[in-house]
């Protein structure tokens, strides 16, 4: 499967909304089901730089970054395409494009996410509490 990472295009929005909704509902099962709807993607990524993963002509995932703070806000891969290296590809592209250290928050209940970031070279630097629960703050040190 050939995967390409591209910049967001407006005609990607509908599929990214679907992925965001699908993955949040199947991964964050402890959150109330009505905490997100199909259009939540729009509000939750507003003003962010978005990279899109495409397998052939099909959109299979995305990463969004709040550039002002070097904060990786979202990394979502469609359920049927998870564990195929696509998250790593998106993460590597975010890192490759960064000129400064990056941070992200991962909810403590997201064991798969925590393990993924640790294996990808991110360092757990602190913990906190958000509206969605306790999280770990991770940092990736860019050496340039």
mmCIF file with all atom_site columns, C-alpha atoms in Angstrom:
data_model
loop_
_atom_site.group_PDB
_atom_site.id
_atom_site.type_symbol
_atom_site.label_atom_id
_atom_site.label_alt_id
_atom_site.label_comp_id
_atom_site.label_asym_id
_atom_site.label_entity_id
_atom_site.label_seq_id
_atom_site.pdbx_PDB_ins_code
_atom_site.Cartn_x
_atom_site.Cartn_y
_atom_site.Cartn_z
_atom_site.occupancy
_atom_site.B_iso_or_equiv
_atom_site.pdbx_formal_charge
_atom_site.auth_seq_id
_atom_site.auth_comp_id
_atom_site.auth_asym_id
_atom_site.auth_atom_id
_atom_site.pdbx_PDB_model_num
ATOM 1   C CA . UNK A 1 1   ? 0.000   0.000  0.000  1.00 0.00 ? 1   UNK A CA 1
ATOM 2   C CA . UNK A 1 2   ? 1.526   3.289  -1.121 1.00 0.00 ? 2   UNK A CA 1
ATOM 3   C CA . UNK A 1 3   ? 0.787   6.141  1.269  1.00 0.00 ? 3   UNK A CA 1
ATOM 4   C CA . UNK A 1 4   ? 1.392   9.790  0.480  1.00 0.00 ? 4   UNK A CA 1
ATOM 5   C CA . UNK A 1 5   ? 1.399   12.649 2.997  1.00 0.00 ? 5   UNK A CA 1
ATOM 6   C CA . UNK A 1 6   ? 0.039   15.919 1.588  1.00 0.00 ? 6   UNK A CA 1
ATOM 7   C CA . UNK A 1 7   ? -1.124  19.284 2.824  1.00 0.00 ? 7   UNK A CA 1
ATOM 8   C CA . UNK A 1 8   ? -4.822  19.701 3.608  1.00 0.00 ? 8   UNK A CA 1
ATOM 9   C CA . UNK A 1 9   ? -7.139  20.707 0.760  1.00 0.00 ? 9   UNK A CA 1
ATOM 10  C CA . UNK A 1 10  ? -10.612 22.023 1.432  1.00 0.00 ? 10  UNK A CA 1
ATOM 11  C CA . UNK A 1 11  ? -12.212 19.102 -0.415 1.00 0.00 ? 11  UNK A CA 1
ATOM 12  C CA . UNK A 1 12  ? -10.592 16.774 2.197  1.00 0.00 ? 12  UNK A CA 1
ATOM 13  C CA . UNK A 1 13  ? -12.766 18.207 4.975  1.00 0.00 ? 13  UNK A CA 1
ATOM 14  C CA . UNK A 1 14  ? -15.751 15.828 4.756  1.00 0.00 ? 14  UNK A CA 1
ATOM 15  C CA . UNK A 1 15  ? -13.601 12.671 4.918  1.00 0.00 ? 15  UNK A CA 1
ATOM 16  C CA . UNK A 1 16  ? -11.483 14.102 7.766  1.00 0.00 ? 16  UNK A CA 1
ATOM 17  C CA . UNK A 1 17  ? -14.661 14.887 9.700  1.00 0.00 ? 17  UNK A CA 1
ATOM 18  C CA . UNK A 1 18  ? -15.685 11.246 9.302  1.00 0.00 ? 18  UNK A CA 1
ATOM 19  C CA . UNK A 1 19  ? -12.294 9.917  10.448 1.00 0.00 ? 19  UNK A CA 1
ATOM 20  C CA . UNK A 1 20  ? -12.234 12.247 13.460 1.00 0.00 ? 20  UNK A CA 1
ATOM 21  C CA . UNK A 1 21  ? -15.744 11.227 14.501 1.00 0.00 ? 21  UNK A CA 1
ATOM 22  C CA . UNK A 1 22  ? -15.161 7.489  13.909 1.00 0.00 ? 22  UNK A CA 1
ATOM 23  C CA . UNK A 1 23  ? -11.836 7.248  15.720 1.00 0.00 ? 23  UNK A CA 1
ATOM 24  C CA . UNK A 1 24  ? -12.822 9.412  18.689 1.00 0.00 ? 24  UNK A CA 1
ATOM 25  C CA . UNK A 1 25  ? -15.939 7.328  19.240 1.00 0.00 ? 25  UNK A CA 1
ATOM 26  C CA . UNK A 1 26  ? -14.088 4.000  19.083 1.00 0.00 ? 26  UNK A CA 1
ATOM 27  C CA . UNK A 1 27  ? -10.927 5.073  20.949 1.00 0.00 ? 27  UNK A CA 1
ATOM 28  C CA . UNK A 1 28  ? -12.197 7.447  23.636 1.00 0.00 ? 28  UNK A CA 1
ATOM 29  C CA . UNK A 1 29  ? -14.957 5.162  24.855 1.00 0.00 ? 29  UNK A CA 1
ATOM 30  C CA . UNK A 1 30  ? -14.917 6.732  28.344 1.00 0.00 ? 30  UNK A CA 1
ATOM 31  C CA . UNK A 1 31  ? -16.123 10.086 26.965 1.00 0.00 ? 31  UNK A CA 1
ATOM 32  C CA . UNK A 1 32  ? -19.857 10.791 26.633 1.00 0.00 ? 32  UNK A CA 1
ATOM 33  C CA . UNK A 1 33  ? -21.085 9.855  23.155 1.00 0.00 ? 33  UNK A CA 1
ATOM 34  C CA . UNK A 1 34  ? -22.641 13.286 22.714 1.00 0.00 ? 34  UNK A CA 1
ATOM 35  C CA . UNK A 1 35  ? -19.321 15.073 23.396 1.00 0.00 ? 35  UNK A CA 1
ATOM 36  C CA . UNK A 1 36  ? -18.561 15.098 19.659 1.00 0.00 ? 36  UNK A CA 1
ATOM 37  C CA . UNK A 1 37  ? -20.507 15.311 16.437 1.00 0.00 ? 37  UNK A CA 1
ATOM 38  C CA . UNK A 1 38  ? -19.523 14.997 12.797 1.00 0.00 ? 38  UNK A CA 1
ATOM 39  C CA . UNK A 1 39  ? -18.652 18.714 12.536 1.00 0.00 ? 39  UNK A CA 1
ATOM 40  C CA . UNK A 1 40  ? -16.431 18.816 15.667 1.00 0.00 ? 40  UNK A CA 1
ATOM 41  C CA . UNK A 1 41  ? -13.391 18.451 13.410 1.00 0.00 ? 41  UNK A CA 1
ATOM 42  C CA . UNK A 1 42  ? -13.980 21.958 12.052 1.00 0.00 ? 42  UNK A CA 1
ATOM 43  C CA . UNK A 1 43  ? -13.900 23.659 15.451 1.00 0.00 ? 43  UNK A CA 1
ATOM 44  C CA . UNK A 1 44  ? -11.200 21.423 16.920 1.00 0.00 ? 44  UNK A CA 1
ATOM 45  C CA . UNK A 1 45  ? -8.704  22.046 14.092 1.00 0.00 ? 45  UNK A CA 1
ATOM 46  C CA . UNK A 1 46  ? -9.503  25.684 13.311 1.00 0.00 ? 46  UNK A CA 1
ATOM 47  C CA . UNK A 1 47  ? -6.323  27.628 12.550 1.00 0.00 ? 47  UNK A CA 1
ATOM 48  C CA . UNK A 1 48  ? -4.133  24.524 12.594 1.00 0.00 ? 48  UNK A CA 1
ATOM 49  C CA . UNK A 1 49  ? -1.759  23.222 9.940  1.00 0.00 ? 49  UNK A CA 1
ATOM 50  C CA . UNK A 1 50  ? -3.147  19.875 8.724  1.00 0.00 ? 50  UNK A CA 1
ATOM 51  C CA . UNK A 1 51  ? -1.331  17.043 6.977  1.00 0.00 ? 51  UNK A CA 1
ATOM 52  C CA . UNK A 1 52  ? -3.365  14.335 5.255  1.00 0.00 ? 52  UNK A CA 1
ATOM 53  C CA . UNK A 1 53  ? -2.428  10.671 4.688  1.00 0.00 ? 53  UNK A CA 1
ATOM 54  C CA . UNK A 1 54  ? -3.671  9.198  1.424  1.00 0.00 ? 54  UNK A CA 1
ATOM 55  C CA . UNK A 1 55  ? -3.569  5.525  0.457  1.00 0.00 ? 55  UNK A CA 1
ATOM 56  C CA . UNK A 1 56  ? -4.106  5.736  -3.262 1.00 0.00 ? 56  UNK A CA 1
ATOM 57  C CA . UNK A 1 57  ? -7.071  8.068  -3.677 1.00 0.00 ? 57  UNK A CA 1
ATOM 58  C CA . UNK A 1 58  ? -8.487  7.288  -0.233 1.00 0.00 ? 58  UNK A CA 1
ATOM 59  C CA . UNK A 1 59  ? -7.898  9.608  2.727  1.00 0.00 ? 59  UNK A CA 1
ATOM 60  C CA . UNK A 1 60  ? -6.919  7.428  5.693  1.00 0.00 ? 60  UNK A CA 1
ATOM 61  C CA . UNK A 1 61  ? -5.656  9.818  8.379  1.00 0.00 ? 61  UNK A CA 1
ATOM 62  C CA . UNK A 1 62  ? -4.436  13.250 9.400  1.00 0.00 ? 62  UNK A CA 1
ATOM 63  C CA . UNK A 1 63  ? -2.287  15.207 11.805 1.00 0.00 ? 63  UNK A CA 1
ATOM 64  C CA . UNK A 1 64  ? -2.983  18.780 12.875 1.00 0.00 ? 64  UNK A CA 1
ATOM 65  C CA . UNK A 1 65  ? -0.499  21.141 14.487 1.00 0.00 ? 65  UNK A CA 1
ATOM 66  C CA . UNK A 1 66  ? -0.957  24.463 16.251 1.00 0.00 ? 66  UNK A CA 1
ATOM 67  C CA . UNK A 1 67  ? 2.152   26.006 14.698 1.00 0.00 ? 67  UNK A CA 1
ATOM 68  C CA . UNK A 1 68  ? 2.413   28.999 17.034 1.00 0.00 ? 68  UNK A CA 1
ATOM 69  C CA . UNK A 1 69  ? 3.176   26.691 19.979 1.00 0.00 ? 69  UNK A CA 1
ATOM 70  C CA . UNK A 1 70  ? 4.648   23.696 18.153 1.00 0.00 ? 70  UNK A CA 1
ATOM 71  C CA . UNK A 1 71  ? 1.763   21.639 19.538 1.00 0.00 ? 71  UNK A CA 1
ATOM 72  C CA . UNK A 1 72  ? 0.677   18.431 17.816 1.00 0.00 ? 72  UNK A CA 1
ATOM 73  C CA . UNK A 1 73  ? -3.024  18.644 18.554 1.00 0.00 ? 73  UNK A CA 1
ATOM 74  C CA . UNK A 1 74  ? -4.433  15.674 16.639 1.00 0.00 ? 74  UNK A CA 1
ATOM 75  C CA . UNK A 1 75  ? -3.150  12.477 15.062 1.00 0.00 ? 75  UNK A CA 1
ATOM 76  C CA . UNK A 1 76  ? -5.947  10.247 13.770 1.00 0.00 ? 76  UNK A CA 1
ATOM 77  C CA . UNK A 1 77  ? -5.830  7.197  11.522 1.00 0.00 ? 77  UNK A CA 1
ATOM 78  C CA . UNK A 1 78  ? -9.001  5.553  10.229 1.00 0.00 ? 78  UNK A CA 1
ATOM 79  C CA . UNK A 1 79  ? -9.687  2.409  12.255 1.00 0.00 ? 79  UNK A CA 1
ATOM 80  C CA . UNK A 1 80  ? -9.160  -0.027 9.384  1.00 0.00 ? 80  UNK A CA 1
ATOM 81  C CA . UNK A 1 81  ? -5.774  1.553  8.534  1.00 0.00 ? 81  UNK A CA 1
ATOM 82  C CA . UNK A 1 82  ? -4.288  1.617  12.041 1.00 0.00 ? 82  UNK A CA 1
ATOM 83  C CA . UNK A 1 83  ? -1.110  -0.349 12.797 1.00 0.00 ? 83  UNK A CA 1
ATOM 84  C CA . UNK A 1 84  ? 0.102   -0.073 9.216  1.00 0.00 ? 84  UNK A CA 1
ATOM 85  C CA . UNK A 1 85  ? 2.782   2.601  9.782  1.00 0.00 ? 85  UNK A CA 1
ATOM 86  C CA . UNK A 1 86  ? 0.618   5.530  8.669  1.00 0.00 ? 86  UNK A CA 1
ATOM 87  C CA . UNK A 1 87  ? 0.663   7.252  12.069 1.00 0.00 ? 87  UNK A CA 1
ATOM 88  C CA . UNK A 1 88  ? 4.449   6.989  12.082 1.00 0.00 ? 88  UNK A CA 1
ATOM 89  C CA . UNK A 1 89  ? 4.596   8.496  8.594  1.00 0.00 ? 89  UNK A CA 1
ATOM 90  C CA . UNK A 1 90  ? 2.441   11.448 9.643  1.00 0.00 ? 90  UNK A CA 1
ATOM 91  C CA . UNK A 1 91  ? 4.401   11.926 12.856 1.00 0.00 ? 91  UNK A CA 1
ATOM 92  C CA . UNK A 1 92  ? 7.708   11.842 10.973 1.00 0.00 ? 92  UNK A CA 1
ATOM 93  C CA . UNK A 1 93  ? 6.441   14.443 8.500  1.00 0.00 ? 93  UNK A CA 1
ATOM 94  C CA . UNK A 1 94  ? 5.395   16.741 11.355 1.00 0.00 ? 94  UNK A CA 1
ATOM 95  C CA . UNK A 1 95  ? 8.854   16.332 12.926 1.00 0.00 ? 95  UNK A CA 1
ATOM 96  C CA . UNK A 1 96  ? 10.609  16.830 9.588  1.00 0.00 ? 96  UNK A CA 1
ATOM 97  C CA . UNK A 1 97  ? 8.778   20.141 9.059  1.00 0.00 ? 97  UNK A CA 1
ATOM 98  C CA . UNK A 1 98  ? 9.446   21.469 12.588 1.00 0.00 ? 98  UNK A CA 1
ATOM 99  C CA . UNK A 1 99  ? 12.141  24.008 13.358 1.00 0.00 ? 99  UNK A CA 1
ATOM 100 C CA . UNK A 1 100 ? 11.590  23.804 17.117 1.00 0.00 ? 100 UNK A CA 1
ATOM 101 C CA . UNK A 1 101 ? 10.700  21.309 19.830 1.00 0.00 ? 101 UNK A CA 1
ATOM 102 C CA . UNK A 1 102 ? 7.186   19.874 19.657 1.00 0.00 ? 102 UNK A CA 1
ATOM 103 C CA . UNK A 1 103 ? 4.715   18.959 22.379 1.00 0.00 ? 103 UNK A CA 1
ATOM 104 C CA . UNK A 1 104 ? 1.507   16.967 22.552 1.00 0.00 ? 104 UNK A CA 1
ATOM 105 C CA . UNK A 1 105 ? -0.955  15.783 25.174 1.00 0.00 ? 105 UNK A CA 1
ATOM 106 C CA . UNK A 1 106 ? -2.104  12.173 25.319 1.00 0.00 ? 106 UNK A CA 1
ATOM 107 C CA . UNK A 1 107 ? -4.919  11.114 27.616 1.00 0.00 ? 107 UNK A CA 1
ATOM 108 C CA . UNK A 1 108 ? -3.761  8.626  30.243 1.00 0.00 ? 108 UNK A CA 1
ATOM 109 C CA . UNK A 1 109 ? -6.564  6.230  29.317 1.00 0.00 ? 109 UNK A CA 1
ATOM 110 C CA . UNK A 1 110 ? -5.184  6.029  25.762 1.00 0.00 ? 110 UNK A CA 1
ATOM 111 C CA . UNK A 1 111 ? -2.627  3.264  26.389 1.00 0.00 ? 111 UNK A CA 1
ATOM 112 C CA . UNK A 1 112 ? -2.018  2.618  22.691 1.00 0.00 ? 112 UNK A CA 1
ATOM 113 C CA . UNK A 1 113 ? -1.302  6.296  22.099 1.00 0.00 ? 113 UNK A CA 1
ATOM 114 C CA . UNK A 1 114 ? 1.074   6.550  25.054 1.00 0.00 ? 114 UNK A CA 1
ATOM 115 C CA . UNK A 1 115 ? 3.049   3.500  23.890 1.00 0.00 ? 115 UNK A CA 1
ATOM 116 C CA . UNK A 1 116 ? 3.135   4.811  20.316 1.00 0.00 ? 116 UNK A CA 1
ATOM 117 C CA . UNK A 1 117 ? 4.598   8.177  21.341 1.00 0.00 ? 117 UNK A CA 1
ATOM 118 C CA . UNK A 1 118 ? 7.163   6.627  23.690 1.00 0.00 ? 118 UNK A CA 1
ATOM 119 C CA . UNK A 1 119 ? 8.322   4.226  20.939 1.00 0.00 ? 119 UNK A CA 1
ATOM 120 C CA . UNK A 1 120 ? 8.497   7.170  18.527 1.00 0.00 ? 120 UNK A CA 1
ATOM 121 C CA . UNK A 1 121 ? 11.035  9.034  20.658 1.00 0.00 ? 121 UNK A CA 1
ATOM 122 C CA . UNK A 1 122 ? 8.753   11.407 22.566 1.00 0.00 ? 122 UNK A CA 1
ATOM 123 C CA . UNK A 1 123 ? 9.558   12.095 26.221 1.00 0.00 ? 123 UNK A CA 1
ATOM 124 C CA . UNK A 1 124 ? 6.902   12.305 28.935 1.00 0.00 ? 124 UNK A CA 1
ATOM 125 C CA . UNK A 1 125 ? 7.641   15.607 30.706 1.00 0.00 ? 125 UNK A CA 1
ATOM 126 C CA . UNK A 1 126 ? 4.604   16.323 32.896 1.00 0.00 ? 126 UNK A CA 1
ATOM 127 C CA . UNK A 1 127 ? 0.989   15.461 33.626 1.00 0.00 ? 127 UNK A CA 1
ATOM 128 C CA . UNK A 1 128 ? -2.201  17.454 33.837 1.00 0.00 ? 128 UNK A CA 1
ATOM 129 C CA . UNK A 1 129 ? -5.975  17.415 33.733 1.00 0.00 ? 129 UNK A CA 1
ATOM 130 C CA . UNK A 1 130 ? -8.171  18.576 30.853 1.00 0.00 ? 130 UNK A CA 1
ATOM 131 C CA . UNK A 1 131 ? -11.917 18.534 30.175 1.00 0.00 ? 131 UNK A CA 1
ATOM 132 C CA . UNK A 1 132 ? -11.480 15.011 28.770 1.00 0.00 ? 132 UNK A CA 1
ATOM 133 C CA . UNK A 1 133 ? -9.440  13.592 31.670 1.00 0.00 ? 133 UNK A CA 1
ATOM 134 C CA . UNK A 1 134 ? -5.897  13.217 32.916 1.00 0.00 ? 134 UNK A CA 1
ATOM 135 C CA . UNK A 1 135 ? -3.160  13.516 30.309 1.00 0.00 ? 135 UNK A CA 1
ATOM 136 C CA . UNK A 1 136 ? 0.574   13.159 29.850 1.00 0.00 ? 136 UNK A CA 1
ATOM 137 C CA . UNK A 1 137 ? 2.441   16.023 28.192 1.00 0.00 ? 137 UNK A CA 1
ATOM 138 C CA . UNK A 1 138 ? 5.038   14.696 25.760 1.00 0.00 ? 138 UNK A CA 1
ATOM 139 C CA . UNK A 1 139 ? 7.920   16.589 24.184 1.00 0.00 ? 139 UNK A CA 1
ATOM 140 C CA . UNK A 1 140 ? 9.963   15.833 21.089 1.00 0.00 ? 140 UNK A CA 1
ATOM 141 C CA . UNK A 1 141 ? 13.362  17.506 20.985 1.00 0.00 ? 141 UNK A CA 1
ATOM 142 C CA . UNK A 1 142 ? 14.306  18.790 17.549 1.00 0.00 ? 142 UNK A CA 1
ATOM 143 C CA . UNK A 1 143 ? 18.068  18.841 17.062 1.00 0.00 ? 143 UNK A CA 1
ATOM 144 C CA . UNK A 1 144 ? 19.012  21.189 14.273 1.00 0.00 ? 144 UNK A CA 1
#
